[in-house]
Amino acid sequence: MNHPRRRQATALATGVLLSAGIALAAPASTAAATGARARTTQTPLVVNARWGGHCTYDRIVIDLRGHVPSVTVTPVPRLFYDGSGKPVPLAGKFFLEIRLHPAAAHDDAGKNVYRGPKLIKIYLPQLKGLALTGDFEGYVTFGAAFNTKPVFSTHKLHHPERFVLDVAHRNVCC
């Protein structure tokens, strides 16, 4: 007669322990999933901008820490610094605004992480200048200057993460 009660108590205790184990495991797995999500949604950091000349195109590369965010490239009549609205002193007749969002060129403490040029004159067949024009409220903006209307294509490359803008020109290698 004692055996059925002992089996019931054992089953009840086992059920309680299993339930407690599941309850304890659930927050840990939820935290792990949340941590994974936080890593992929963290604001990417713009750490450098560089350029190079090739036979049939000039290239701008923007290096990032984190994922490559959404990027828009827009022809504009002039370049202005975000926030101040002051004109960017780049010589050229045609300009492209490169806007990354969400992105930042500073860390959470406000320390600058961008190590590239802020304003530079460039002597390539198409690309004549590049400037960091803004790092404000989740947007990082660059301006590029050209003497002729730029015909361009864009790419996102990974490992390491970077955004690439290629501007076509006549073949200068032959």
Short mmCIF file of C-alpha atoms in Angstrom, two decimals:
data_model
loop_
_atom_site.label_atom_id
_atom_site.label_comp_id
_atom_site.label_asym_id
_atom_site.label_seq_id
_atom_site.Cartn_x
_atom_site.Cartn_y
_atom_site.Cartn_z
CA MET A 1 0.00 0.00 0.00
CA ASN A 2 2.90 2.30 0.57
CA HIS A 3 4.32 1.75 -2.93
CA PRO A 4 1.63 3.63 -4.92
CA ARG A 5 2.03 6.70 -2.69
CA ARG A 6 5.80 6.52 -2.96
CA ARG A 7 5.51 6.26 -6.78
CA GLN A 8 3.11 9.22 -6.81
CA ALA A 9 5.48 11.28 -4.64
CA THR A 10 8.45 10.30 -6.80
CA ALA A 11 6.56 11.18 -9.98
CA LEU A 12 5.44 14.48 -8.47
CA ALA A 13 8.98 15.32 -7.30
CA THR A 14 10.41 14.37 -10.71
CA GLY A 15 7.81 16.55 -12.41
CA VAL A 16 8.63 19.47 -10.13
CA LEU A 17 12.37 19.08 -10.74
CA LEU A 18 11.91 18.80 -14.51
CA SER A 19 9.66 21.85 -14.54
CA ALA A 20 12.19 23.80 -12.49
CA GLY A 21 14.97 22.69 -14.85
CA ILE A 22 12.99 23.80 -17.88
CA ALA A 23 12.11 27.11 -16.25
CA LEU A 24 15.77 27.72 -15.40
CA ALA A 25 16.92 26.73 -18.89
CA ALA A 26 14.40 28.93 -20.68
CA PRO A 27 15.81 32.29 -19.54
CA ALA A 28 19.34 31.20 -20.39
CA SER A 29 18.42 30.19 -23.92
CA THR A 30 16.31 33.31 -24.31
CA ALA A 31 19.25 35.43 -23.14
CA ALA A 32 21.54 33.68 -25.63
CA ALA A 33 19.09 34.34 -28.45
CA THR A 34 18.69 37.96 -27.38
CA GLY A 35 22.47 38.37 -27.25
CA ALA A 36 22.80 36.97 -30.76
CA ARG A 37 20.13 39.39 -31.97
CA ALA A 38 21.82 42.31 -30.21
CA ARG A 39 25.09 41.56 -32.00
CA THR A 40 23.46 41.59 -35.43
CA THR A 41 21.39 44.73 -34.81
CA GLN A 42 24.16 46.76 -33.15
CA THR A 43 24.91 49.96 -35.04
CA PRO A 44 27.81 49.36 -37.44
CA LEU A 45 30.87 51.56 -36.99
CA VAL A 46 32.54 53.33 -39.90
CA VAL A 47 36.28 52.99 -39.24
CA ASN A 48 38.03 54.02 -42.48
CA ALA A 49 37.61 55.25 -46.03
CA ARG A 50 40.16 54.59 -48.76
CA TRP A 51 40.39 54.80 -52.54
CA GLY A 52 42.34 53.41 -55.46
CA GLY A 53 42.72 53.84 -59.20
CA HIS A 54 42.27 50.96 -61.63
CA CYS A 55 42.51 50.76 -65.43
CA THR A 56 38.80 51.44 -66.07
CA TYR A 57 37.44 52.69 -62.73
CA ASP A 58 38.27 54.56 -59.54
CA ARG A 59 37.17 52.90 -56.31
CA ILE A 60 36.08 54.23 -52.90
CA VAL A 61 35.98 51.69 -50.06
CA ILE A 62 34.32 52.39 -46.71
CA ASP A 63 35.45 49.94 -44.02
CA LEU A 64 33.02 48.96 -41.26
CA ARG A 65 33.07 47.13 -37.96
CA GLY A 66 29.82 45.17 -37.80
CA HIS A 67 27.49 44.62 -40.75
CA VAL A 68 27.17 46.78 -43.86
CA PRO A 69 24.13 49.01 -43.30
CA SER A 70 21.79 50.49 -45.87
CA VAL A 71 23.68 52.88 -48.17
CA THR A 72 22.33 55.49 -50.56
CA VAL A 73 24.46 57.22 -53.18
CA THR A 74 22.92 60.41 -54.53
CA PRO A 75 24.19 62.91 -57.09
CA VAL A 76 23.98 66.39 -55.52
CA PRO A 77 24.78 69.86 -56.90
CA ARG A 78 26.99 70.74 -53.89
CA LEU A 79 28.30 69.12 -50.73
CA PHE A 80 27.52 70.44 -47.25
CA TYR A 81 28.61 69.35 -43.79
CA ASP A 82 25.75 67.78 -41.80
CA GLY A 83 24.73 69.85 -38.80
CA SER A 84 26.47 73.11 -39.69
CA GLY A 85 25.33 73.33 -43.31
CA LYS A 86 28.71 74.80 -44.28
CA PRO A 87 29.92 74.02 -47.82
CA VAL A 88 32.56 71.27 -48.16
CA PRO A 89 35.70 72.74 -49.82
CA LEU A 90 36.20 70.08 -52.50
CA ALA A 91 36.97 71.18 -56.05
CA GLY A 92 34.80 69.56 -58.70
CA LYS A 93 31.83 70.04 -60.99
CA PHE A 94 29.90 66.91 -59.97
CA PHE A 95 29.37 65.42 -56.51
CA LEU A 96 28.05 62.24 -54.93
CA GLU A 97 26.70 62.02 -51.40
CA ILE A 98 27.25 58.59 -49.81
CA ARG A 99 24.96 58.07 -46.81
CA LEU A 100 25.14 55.06 -44.47
CA HIS A 101 22.27 54.33 -42.05
CA PRO A 102 22.19 53.16 -39.37
CA ALA A 103 25.88 53.81 -38.78
CA ALA A 104 28.23 55.79 -36.55
CA ALA A 105 31.83 56.94 -36.70
CA HIS A 106 32.00 57.05 -32.88
CA ASP A 107 31.48 54.48 -30.12
CA ASP A 108 28.83 54.58 -27.37
CA ALA A 109 31.12 56.74 -25.21
CA GLY A 110 31.38 59.33 -28.00
CA LYS A 111 34.99 58.44 -28.87
CA ASN A 112 35.85 58.78 -32.55
CA VAL A 113 36.51 55.37 -34.19
CA TYR A 114 36.91 56.71 -37.74
CA ARG A 115 40.60 56.75 -38.71
CA GLY A 116 40.32 57.75 -42.37
CA PRO A 117 40.66 61.13 -44.05
CA LYS A 118 38.25 63.91 -43.11
CA LEU A 119 38.94 65.95 -46.26
CA ILE A 120 41.42 65.05 -48.99
CA LYS A 121 42.19 66.08 -52.55
CA ILE A 122 42.71 63.04 -54.82
CA TYR A 123 44.37 62.89 -58.24
CA LEU A 124 42.73 59.97 -60.00
CA PRO A 125 41.16 59.96 -63.49
CA GLN A 126 37.62 60.43 -62.08
CA LEU A 127 37.83 60.87 -58.30
CA LYS A 128 39.12 64.32 -57.30
CA GLY A 129 38.27 64.49 -53.61
CA LEU A 130 36.67 62.77 -50.65
CA ALA A 131 35.31 64.15 -47.38
CA LEU A 132 33.63 62.83 -44.26
CA THR A 133 30.70 65.24 -44.13
CA GLY A 134 28.67 63.91 -41.23
CA ASP A 135 28.36 61.59 -38.24
CA PHE A 136 25.03 62.55 -36.76
CA GLU A 137 21.98 60.75 -35.32
CA GLY A 138 22.67 57.35 -36.87
CA TYR A 139 23.89 58.63 -40.24
CA VAL A 140 27.46 58.74 -41.52
CA THR A 141 27.86 60.77 -44.70
CA PHE A 142 30.70 61.17 -47.19
CA GLY A 143 31.02 63.45 -50.19
CA ALA A 144 33.00 62.65 -53.33
CA ALA A 145 34.01 65.15 -56.03
CA PHE A 146 34.46 64.63 -59.78
CA ASN A 147 35.24 66.81 -62.81
CA THR A 148 32.91 64.84 -65.11
CA LYS A 149 29.52 63.26 -64.41
CA PRO A 150 30.20 60.00 -62.50
CA VAL A 151 28.84 56.70 -63.80
CA PHE A 152 28.99 54.40 -60.80
CA SER A 153 28.11 51.01 -59.36
CA THR A 154 28.01 49.89 -55.72
CA HIS A 155 28.76 46.65 -53.89
CA LYS A 156 28.66 45.33 -50.35
CA LEU A 157 31.60 43.06 -49.56
CA HIS A 158 32.08 40.86 -46.52
CA HIS A 159 34.89 39.42 -44.38
CA PRO A 160 35.92 42.17 -43.68
CA GLU A 161 32.76 44.25 -43.99
CA ARG A 162 32.92 47.13 -46.47
CA PHE A 163 30.94 49.21 -48.89
CA VAL A 164 32.43 49.80 -52.35
CA LEU A 165 31.66 52.50 -54.91
CA ASP A 166 33.23 52.10 -58.37
CA VAL A 167 33.24 55.06 -60.77
CA ALA A 168 33.86 54.18 -64.41
CA HIS A 169 36.30 55.99 -66.72
CA ARG A 170 38.10 55.38 -70.00
CA ASN A 171 40.87 52.80 -69.94
CA VAL A 172 44.07 54.51 -68.79
CA CYS A 173 46.24 51.36 -68.92
CA CYS A 174 46.66 50.98 -72.69
#
